[in-house]
Amino acid sequence: MKILVTGGAGYIGSHTVVSLLENGYEAVVADNLVNSSVKSIERVEKITGRKVKFYKADTLDREAMKHILDTENVDACIHFAGLKAVGESVQKPWEYYENNIQGTLILVDELRKHNVKNFIFSSSATVYGDPEFIPITEQCPKKACTNPYGWTKSMLEQILTDIQKADPEWNVILLRYFNPIGAHKSGLIGEDPNGIPNNLMPYITQVAVGKLKELGVFGNDYDTVDGTGVRDYIHVVDLADGHVKALDKIKEKCGLKIYNLGTGNGVSVLQLVKAFEGSTGQKVPYSIKPRRAGDIATCYASADLAEKELGWKAKYGIKEMCEDSWRWQSMNPNGYED
Ligand code: NAD
Ligand code: UD1
């Protein structure tokens, strides 16, 4: 099977391309490189010893999407392409709605015109807002999002659900990711954020490598084990493998399905810092800062449905996540830049 992977040069996309190739799929990547480097594709080829067909293309560019689908005989699409910076989305809502929603509408329209109706979408635990209950099952109601980025995910879930309902030939899987961290064991691909990282693990690794002075811990007065925020960190390679399992489900002509991809374990900010120090031997100085607007206390998944229906379960623990994040950061202090 040949899979179109939009956003395949990015963090989760590049790891997923590795998993696809290792599982006998062919991958065609379409990425406009707005938040990534083509070097990630070269590294994927080095890891796997396989070729990846790469198109520098924007999902907003209908002609480009049409050209790719005319040229490549793809069977399914895994759609990662999107903008994902929460803070930036508050400043630039129009750009986020256009890129993420319009980009997806054009892609889906060209896919259906080419009779490719198998689609896996990168959604997020952010659609649960401040969750009604913990651990979060797929039955947990969706809530108001706190930023335009989150709304694009929530709205696209609805749009894709309606499209599948109107045309049951579509098989659509919405994957709600929890917090991906870690990197491929080789240290050749990983997360390469632009500028100062917003997310916790890249901030920790950049402190450890000496690029940033100290970590600010956003609040220690939450109702959690040690007062700091609790999240469900998941190894990006496990997350990538979840997409391969989702493709198996698509082959069963599954219609619409929704799965959480998380580990089911909650880990606090300070627990993650301690685990990182313990598994890498690197010190991570930190100080307590005020809470970050829009943050919630606790967010972790029930991963039971994915295990039951996809036969997928996260294999890696926090130790490996820390070791692998650190290997990537220390081997590539400036990410994909020379
Ligand atoms: P990323 O920024 O590394 O990857 C996204 C890729 O999409 C980038 O390579 C970027 O260049 C590309 N892109 C953006 N807009 C495009 C467009 N219009 N046309 C073509 N390419 C475009 O981010 P990631 O962490 O790998 O995330 C992948 C997907 O998963 C995103 O949709 C993101 O919202 C979603 N997601 C990520 C997380 C996370 O914590 N990383 C959590 C939940 C959901
Ligand atoms: C954030 C986004 C969420 C997105 C997810 C992708 C916000 C409000 N939410 O989630 O929409 O889907 O990333 O992974 O941005 N922390 C610190 N110091 C830091 C950075 C983070 O203490 O420098 C804390 C946070 O308060 C939180 C935890 O670390 O408790 C994880 O933060 P982060 O990595 O940004 O992820 P989320 O907030 O879960």
Short mmCIF file of C-alpha atoms and ligand atoms in Angstrom, two decimals:
data_model
loop_
_atom_site.label_atom_id
_atom_site.label_comp_id
_atom_site.label_asym_id
_atom_site.label_seq_id
_atom_site.Cartn_x
_atom_site.Cartn_y
_atom_site.Cartn_z
CA MET A 1 0.00 0.00 0.00
CA LYS A 2 1.12 3.52 -0.77
CA ILE A 3 0.36 6.18 1.83
CA LEU A 4 0.28 9.94 1.33
CA VAL A 5 1.74 11.50 4.47
CA THR A 6 1.08 15.24 4.68
CA GLY A 7 3.38 16.99 7.13
CA GLY A 8 5.66 13.96 6.87
CA ALA A 9 8.84 16.02 7.32
CA GLY A 10 7.69 17.12 10.79
CA TYR A 11 8.28 15.60 14.20
CA ILE A 12 5.52 12.97 14.38
CA GLY A 13 5.31 12.62 10.59
CA SER A 14 8.97 11.67 10.12
CA HIS A 15 8.75 9.00 12.83
CA THR A 16 5.57 7.67 11.27
CA VAL A 17 7.23 7.44 7.85
CA VAL A 18 9.94 5.27 9.47
CA SER A 19 7.27 2.99 10.98
CA LEU A 20 5.41 2.79 7.66
CA LEU A 21 8.54 1.83 5.72
CA GLU A 22 9.51 -0.73 8.35
CA ASN A 23 6.08 -2.28 8.02
CA GLY A 24 6.22 -2.67 4.26
CA TYR A 25 4.32 0.45 3.20
CA GLU A 26 5.44 2.94 0.59
CA ALA A 27 5.33 6.57 1.72
CA VAL A 28 4.81 9.73 -0.31
CA VAL A 29 5.42 12.88 1.73
CA ALA A 30 3.84 16.27 1.02
CA ASP A 31 5.12 19.06 3.24
CA ASN A 32 5.58 22.81 2.66
CA LEU A 33 8.49 22.80 5.18
CA VAL A 34 7.01 25.76 7.07
CA ASN A 35 8.00 24.06 10.34
CA SER A 36 10.46 21.39 9.24
CA SER A 37 13.50 20.57 7.16
CA VAL A 38 13.88 18.25 4.20
CA LYS A 39 16.86 16.84 6.11
CA SER A 40 14.43 14.85 8.22
CA ILE A 41 13.45 12.96 5.07
CA GLU A 42 17.09 12.28 4.21
CA ARG A 43 17.58 10.96 7.75
CA VAL A 44 14.50 8.75 7.44
CA GLU A 45 16.04 7.29 4.28
CA LYS A 46 19.30 6.71 6.15
CA ILE A 47 17.51 4.94 9.03
CA THR A 48 15.41 2.71 6.82
CA GLY A 49 17.60 2.27 3.73
CA ARG A 50 14.47 3.04 1.68
CA LYS A 51 13.54 5.89 -0.65
CA VAL A 52 10.81 8.35 0.23
CA LYS A 53 9.10 10.29 -2.51
CA PHE A 54 9.03 13.90 -1.33
CA TYR A 55 6.92 16.78 -2.66
CA LYS A 56 7.45 20.28 -1.32
CA ALA A 57 3.78 21.16 -1.43
CA ASP A 58 1.19 23.08 0.52
CA THR A 59 -2.19 21.54 1.32
CA LEU A 60 -3.71 24.93 0.45
CA ASP A 61 -2.40 24.52 -3.10
CA ARG A 62 -5.13 22.57 -4.85
CA GLU A 63 -3.11 22.14 -8.06
CA ALA A 64 -0.22 20.68 -6.08
CA MET A 65 -2.51 18.23 -4.25
CA LYS A 66 -4.11 17.26 -7.56
CA HIS A 67 -0.72 16.75 -9.18
CA ILE A 68 0.47 14.46 -6.38
CA LEU A 69 -2.72 12.39 -6.48
CA ASP A 70 -2.65 12.22 -10.29
CA THR A 71 0.95 11.03 -10.18
CA GLU A 72 0.98 8.72 -7.17
CA ASN A 73 -1.50 5.95 -6.86
CA VAL A 74 -2.09 6.29 -3.12
CA ASP A 75 -4.41 4.09 -1.07
CA ALA A 76 -4.74 6.22 2.05
CA CYS A 77 -3.72 9.52 3.58
CA ILE A 78 -2.28 10.24 7.02
CA HIS A 79 -2.77 13.96 7.56
CA PHE A 80 -0.25 15.61 9.91
CA ALA A 81 0.15 18.90 8.05
CA GLY A 82 -0.91 21.79 10.22
CA LEU A 83 0.27 24.64 12.36
CA LYS A 84 0.49 23.71 16.03
CA ALA A 85 1.81 26.54 18.19
CA VAL A 86 -0.87 27.30 20.77
CA GLY A 87 0.32 30.83 21.67
CA GLU A 88 0.82 31.81 18.03
CA SER A 89 -2.69 30.62 17.21
CA VAL A 90 -4.08 33.17 19.68
CA GLN A 91 -2.15 35.94 17.86
CA LYS A 92 -2.93 34.67 14.34
CA PRO A 93 -6.31 32.94 14.42
CA TRP A 94 -7.08 33.63 10.74
CA GLU A 95 -3.82 32.03 9.65
CA TYR A 96 -4.50 28.97 11.81
CA TYR A 97 -8.07 28.51 10.61
CA GLU A 98 -7.01 28.98 7.00
CA ASN A 99 -4.01 26.68 7.11
CA ASN A 100 -5.49 23.89 9.20
CA ILE A 101 -9.14 23.93 8.13
CA GLN A 102 -8.99 25.18 4.55
CA GLY A 103 -5.88 23.06 3.95
CA THR A 104 -7.75 19.96 5.11
CA LEU A 105 -10.88 20.79 3.08
CA ILE A 106 -8.85 21.09 -0.12
CA LEU A 107 -6.90 17.91 0.61
CA VAL A 108 -10.06 15.93 1.38
CA ASP A 109 -11.79 17.24 -1.75
CA GLU A 110 -8.89 16.19 -3.98
CA LEU A 111 -8.71 12.82 -2.21
CA ARG A 112 -12.38 12.08 -2.89
CA LYS A 113 -12.03 13.20 -6.51
CA HIS A 114 -9.26 10.61 -6.81
CA ASN A 115 -11.40 8.07 -4.99
CA VAL A 116 -9.03 7.84 -2.03
CA LYS A 117 -11.38 7.66 0.93
CA ASN A 118 -9.12 6.33 3.67
CA PHE A 119 -8.02 9.04 6.08
CA ILE A 120 -6.19 9.23 9.40
CA PHE A 121 -6.28 12.59 11.16
CA SER A 122 -3.93 13.99 13.83
CA SER A 123 -6.21 15.23 16.55
CA SER A 124 -5.32 16.08 20.11
CA ALA A 125 -6.35 15.59 23.72
CA THR A 126 -6.93 19.33 23.62
CA VAL A 127 -10.47 18.60 22.30
CA TYR A 128 -11.41 17.38 25.81
CA GLY A 129 -10.73 20.88 27.21
CA ASP A 130 -10.66 20.68 31.01
CA PRO A 131 -11.71 17.03 31.01
CA GLU A 132 -14.95 15.93 32.59
CA PHE A 133 -13.26 12.85 34.03
CA ILE A 134 -9.84 11.19 34.36
CA PRO A 135 -8.56 8.90 32.91
CA ILE A 136 -10.01 10.34 29.73
CA THR A 137 -11.91 7.83 27.60
CA GLU A 138 -13.16 8.56 24.08
CA GLN A 139 -16.62 8.90 25.68
CA CYS A 140 -15.48 11.93 27.62
CA PRO A 141 -17.42 14.91 26.19
CA LYS A 142 -15.61 17.41 24.01
CA LYS A 143 -15.42 20.81 25.63
CA ALA A 144 -14.65 24.41 24.74
CA CYS A 145 -11.05 24.81 23.63
CA THR A 146 -8.90 27.57 25.09
CA ASN A 147 -7.23 28.62 21.82
CA PRO A 148 -7.74 28.68 18.02
CA TYR A 149 -5.28 25.82 17.49
CA GLY A 150 -7.42 23.57 19.67
CA TRP A 151 -10.57 24.73 17.87
CA THR A 152 -9.09 23.76 14.49
CA LYS A 153 -8.69 20.20 15.82
CA SER A 154 -12.15 20.12 17.35
CA MET A 155 -13.81 21.60 14.23
CA LEU A 156 -11.91 19.32 11.84
CA GLU A 157 -13.05 16.31 13.84
CA GLN A 158 -16.64 17.47 13.30
CA ILE A 159 -16.08 18.20 9.60
CA LEU A 160 -14.52 14.79 8.96
CA THR A 161 -17.27 13.07 10.96
CA ASP A 162 -19.95 14.76 8.84
CA ILE A 163 -18.16 13.93 5.59
CA GLN A 164 -17.91 10.27 6.58
CA LYS A 165 -21.58 10.20 7.61
CA ALA A 166 -22.68 11.63 4.27
CA ASP A 167 -20.53 9.21 2.29
CA PRO A 168 -19.99 5.91 4.15
CA GLU A 169 -17.36 4.87 1.61
CA TRP A 170 -15.01 6.99 3.69
CA ASN A 171 -12.98 5.33 6.43
CA VAL A 172 -11.87 8.03 8.84
CA ILE A 173 -9.85 7.55 12.01
CA LEU A 174 -9.44 10.47 14.40
CA LEU A 175 -6.39 9.90 16.59
CA ARG A 176 -6.29 12.03 19.72
CA TYR A 177 -2.64 12.29 20.74
CA PHE A 178 -1.62 12.96 24.30
CA ASN A 179 1.89 14.45 24.80
CA PRO A 180 4.45 13.03 22.37
CA ILE A 181 8.10 13.25 23.43
CA GLY A 182 11.22 11.15 22.75
CA ALA A 183 12.88 10.47 19.44
CA HIS A 184 14.02 7.62 17.22
CA LYS A 185 16.71 5.45 18.88
CA SER A 186 19.23 6.39 16.20
CA GLY A 187 19.26 10.02 17.38
CA LEU A 188 18.92 11.02 13.72
CA ILE A 189 15.36 12.39 13.83
CA GLY A 190 13.52 14.22 16.59
CA GLU A 191 11.63 17.35 17.57
CA ASP A 192 13.18 20.57 16.28
CA PRO A 193 11.12 23.51 17.53
CA ASN A 194 11.58 27.00 16.11
CA GLY A 195 12.93 29.49 18.63
CA ILE A 196 12.28 29.05 22.34
CA PRO A 197 10.27 25.85 22.91
CA ASN A 198 6.76 26.11 24.31
CA ASN A 199 6.53 22.47 25.27
CA LEU A 200 8.10 20.91 28.32
CA MET A 201 10.48 18.24 27.00
CA PRO A 202 12.23 20.35 24.35
CA TYR A 203 12.63 23.05 26.98
CA ILE A 204 14.22 20.53 29.37
CA THR A 205 16.63 19.19 26.74
CA GLN A 206 17.67 22.71 25.70
CA VAL A 207 18.41 23.58 29.33
CA ALA A 208 20.42 20.37 29.66
CA VAL A 209 22.43 21.09 26.49
CA GLY A 210 23.18 24.61 27.78
CA LYS A 211 21.11 26.62 25.27
CA LEU A 212 18.69 27.85 27.94
CA LYS A 213 19.52 28.77 31.53
CA GLU A 214 16.77 27.18 33.57
CA LEU A 215 13.35 25.66 33.24
CA GLY A 216 10.36 27.66 34.48
CA VAL A 217 7.84 25.33 36.11
CA PHE A 218 4.41 26.80 35.43
CA GLY A 219 2.70 26.55 38.82
CA ASN A 220 3.15 24.26 41.82
CA ASP A 221 -0.25 24.79 43.40
CA TYR A 222 -2.37 22.46 41.26
CA ASP A 223 -4.31 19.67 42.93
CA THR A 224 -1.80 17.01 41.85
CA VAL A 225 0.79 14.74 43.44
CA ASP A 226 3.36 17.55 43.87
CA GLY A 227 1.36 20.61 42.76
CA THR A 228 2.75 20.64 39.20
CA GLY A 229 0.79 19.81 36.04
CA VAL A 230 0.25 16.14 35.18
CA ARG A 231 0.31 14.89 31.57
CA ASP A 232 0.36 11.63 29.65
CA TYR A 233 3.75 11.64 27.88
CA ILE A 234 4.01 9.12 25.08
CA HIS A 235 7.07 8.03 23.12
CA VAL A 236 6.82 9.35 19.56
CA VAL A 237 7.82 5.93 18.18
CA ASP A 238 4.86 4.34 20.00
CA LEU A 239 2.66 7.09 18.60
CA ALA A 240 4.01 6.42 15.11
CA ASP A 241 3.26 2.71 15.47
CA GLY A 242 -0.31 3.61 16.43
CA HIS A 243 -0.75 4.97 12.89
CA VAL A 244 0.37 1.68 11.36
CA LYS A 245 -2.19 -0.13 13.52
CA ALA A 246 -4.82 2.40 12.48
CA LEU A 247 -4.12 1.53 8.83
CA ASP A 248 -4.91 -2.11 9.64
CA LYS A 249 -8.25 -0.93 11.00
CA ILE A 250 -8.88 1.10 7.84
CA LYS A 251 -8.39 -2.07 5.79
CA GLU A 252 -11.35 -3.58 7.68
CA LYS A 253 -13.48 -0.72 6.26
CA CYS A 254 -14.04 0.68 9.71
CA GLY A 255 -16.12 3.78 8.89
CA LEU A 256 -15.56 6.47 11.53
CA LYS A 257 -13.39 5.61 14.54
CA ILE A 258 -11.89 7.70 17.32
CA TYR A 259 -8.95 6.58 19.47
CA ASN A 260 -6.88 8.13 22.22
CA LEU A 261 -3.17 7.51 21.77
CA GLY A 262 -1.64 7.79 25.22
CA THR A 263 -0.02 5.52 27.79
CA GLY A 264 -2.63 5.82 30.54
CA ASN A 265 0.02 7.14 32.98
CA GLY A 266 0.05 10.63 34.42
CA VAL A 267 3.47 12.22 35.12
CA SER A 268 4.00 15.61 36.78
CA VAL A 269 6.43 18.29 35.59
CA LEU A 270 8.76 17.66 38.52
CA GLN A 271 8.54 13.89 38.07
CA LEU A 272 9.58 14.33 34.44
CA VAL A 273 12.50 16.58 35.45
CA LYS A 274 13.66 13.99 38.02
CA ALA A 275 13.28 11.14 35.53
CA PHE A 276 15.28 13.10 32.95
CA GLU A 277 18.07 13.82 35.42
CA GLY A 278 18.10 10.21 36.62
CA SER A 279 18.21 8.62 33.18
CA THR A 280 20.64 11.03 31.49
CA GLY A 281 22.83 12.25 34.35
CA GLN A 282 22.20 15.85 33.22
CA LYS A 283 21.17 18.55 35.70
CA VAL A 284 18.08 20.58 34.90
CA PRO A 285 17.96 23.72 37.06
CA TYR A 286 14.43 25.05 37.48
CA SER A 287 12.43 27.67 39.30
CA ILE A 288 8.72 27.86 40.05
CA LYS A 289 6.82 30.39 37.94
CA PRO A 290 3.14 31.44 37.87
CA ARG A 291 0.62 29.16 36.18
CA ARG A 292 0.45 29.41 32.36
CA ALA A 293 -2.89 30.73 31.07
CA GLY A 294 -5.07 27.99 29.62
CA ASP A 295 -3.25 25.11 31.38
CA ILE A 296 -5.16 22.40 33.19
CA ALA A 297 -4.04 20.43 36.23
CA THR A 298 -4.30 16.87 34.99
CA CYS A 299 -4.69 15.18 31.63
CA TYR A 300 -4.11 11.51 30.97
CA ALA A 301 -5.71 8.93 28.78
CA SER A 302 -7.49 5.71 29.12
CA ALA A 303 -5.72 3.83 26.32
CA ASP A 304 -8.00 0.78 26.60
CA LEU A 305 -9.99 1.27 23.41
CA ALA A 306 -6.89 1.47 21.19
CA GLU A 307 -5.59 -1.68 22.84
CA LYS A 308 -8.87 -3.53 22.38
CA GLU A 309 -9.68 -2.44 18.82
CA LEU A 310 -6.27 -1.68 17.31
CA GLY A 311 -4.16 -4.14 19.29
CA TRP A 312 -1.91 -1.19 20.09
CA LYS A 313 -0.32 -0.38 23.41
CA ALA A 314 2.55 1.98 24.24
CA LYS A 315 5.74 -0.01 24.83
CA TYR A 316 8.16 2.64 26.08
CA GLY A 317 8.31 4.18 29.54
CA ILE A 318 9.43 7.59 30.77
CA LYS A 319 13.05 6.46 31.10
CA GLU A 320 13.36 5.63 27.39
CA MET A 321 11.47 8.80 26.45
CA CYS A 322 14.04 10.87 28.39
CA GLU A 323 17.06 8.93 27.10
CA ASP A 324 15.91 9.19 23.50
CA SER A 325 14.99 12.90 23.72
CA TRP A 326 18.42 13.55 25.14
CA ARG A 327 20.24 11.46 22.50
CA TRP A 328 18.54 13.47 19.75
CA GLN A 329 19.25 16.84 21.44
CA SER A 330 22.87 16.07 22.32
CA MET A 331 23.66 14.68 18.85
CA ASN A 332 21.87 17.63 17.20
CA PRO A 333 22.20 20.66 19.49
CA ASN A 334 20.81 22.90 16.72
CA GLY A 335 18.25 20.45 15.43
CA TYR A 336 18.44 20.01 11.67
CA GLU A 337 20.48 23.22 11.23
CA ASP A 338 24.16 22.72 10.46
P1 NAD B 1 5.32 19.56 13.13
O1 NAD B 1 5.17 21.04 13.02
O2 NAD B 1 6.68 19.03 13.41
O3 NAD B 1 4.75 18.87 11.80
C1 NAD B 1 3.75 19.43 11.02
C2 NAD B 1 4.27 19.49 9.59
O4 NAD B 1 3.26 20.03 8.75
C3 NAD B 1 5.51 20.37 9.44
O5 NAD B 1 6.52 19.64 8.78
C4 NAD B 1 5.02 21.54 8.60
O6 NAD B 1 6.05 22.04 7.76
C5 NAD B 1 3.87 20.92 7.84
N1 NAD B 1 2.83 21.86 7.40
C6 NAD B 1 2.15 22.79 8.13
N2 NAD B 1 1.22 23.39 7.37
C7 NAD B 1 1.28 22.83 6.13
C8 NAD B 1 0.58 23.01 4.91
N3 NAD B 1 -0.39 23.93 4.81
N4 NAD B 1 0.91 22.25 3.85
C9 NAD B 1 1.90 21.32 3.94
N5 NAD B 1 2.61 21.10 5.06
C10 NAD B 1 2.30 21.84 6.15
O7 NAD B 1 4.28 19.06 14.23
P2 NAD B 1 4.09 17.62 14.87
O8 NAD B 1 4.36 17.74 16.32
O9 NAD B 1 4.78 16.60 14.08
O10 NAD B 1 2.53 17.46 14.71
C11 NAD B 1 1.92 16.76 13.63
C12 NAD B 1 0.42 16.86 13.74
O11 NAD B 1 0.01 16.32 14.98
C13 NAD B 1 -0.11 18.29 13.69
O12 NAD B 1 -1.33 18.30 13.00
C14 NAD B 1 -0.31 18.61 15.14
O13 NAD B 1 -1.29 19.61 15.34
C15 NAD B 1 -0.77 17.27 15.69
N6 NAD B 1 -0.55 17.12 17.12
C16 NAD B 1 0.70 17.33 17.64
C17 NAD B 1 0.91 17.20 19.00
C18 NAD B 1 2.27 17.43 19.60
O14 NAD B 1 2.37 17.56 20.80
N7 NAD B 1 3.34 17.46 18.83
C19 NAD B 1 -0.16 16.85 19.85
C20 NAD B 1 -1.42 16.65 19.28
C21 NAD B 1 -1.60 16.78 17.91
C1 UD1 B 2 0.32 21.86 24.98
C2 UD1 B 2 -0.85 22.62 24.40
C3 UD1 B 2 -1.84 21.66 23.78
C4 UD1 B 2 -1.14 20.82 22.72
C5 UD1 B 2 0.05 20.12 23.36
C6 UD1 B 2 0.83 19.38 22.34
C7 UD1 B 2 -0.99 24.66 25.80
C8 UD1 B 2 -1.81 25.40 26.79
N1 UD1 B 2 -1.46 23.43 25.45
O1 UD1 B 2 -0.19 20.97 25.94
O2 UD1 B 2 -2.90 22.36 23.17
O3 UD1 B 2 -2.02 19.86 22.16
O4 UD1 B 2 0.92 21.09 23.96
O5 UD1 B 2 1.81 18.63 22.97
O6 UD1 B 2 0.03 25.13 25.33
N2 UD1 B 2 5.41 23.30 31.45
C9 UD1 B 2 6.26 23.95 32.31
N3 UD1 B 2 7.27 24.71 31.79
C10 UD1 B 2 7.48 24.83 30.45
C11 UD1 B 2 6.61 24.16 29.56
C12 UD1 B 2 5.58 23.41 30.10
O7 UD1 B 2 6.12 23.86 33.52
O8 UD1 B 2 8.42 25.55 30.04
C13 UD1 B 2 4.34 22.45 32.01
C14 UD1 B 2 2.94 22.85 31.61
O9 UD1 B 2 2.40 23.77 32.50
C15 UD1 B 2 2.21 21.49 31.62
C16 UD1 B 2 3.31 20.50 31.23
O10 UD1 B 2 4.54 21.16 31.49
O11 UD1 B 2 1.81 21.19 32.93
C17 UD1 B 2 3.26 20.09 29.76
O12 UD1 B 2 3.26 21.27 28.97
P1 UD1 B 2 3.34 21.20 27.37
O13 UD1 B 2 4.50 20.37 26.96
O14 UD1 B 2 3.32 22.61 26.86
O15 UD1 B 2 2.04 20.42 26.93
P2 UD1 B 2 0.49 20.71 27.30
O16 UD1 B 2 0.33 21.92 28.11
O17 UD1 B 2 -0.08 19.46 27.81
#
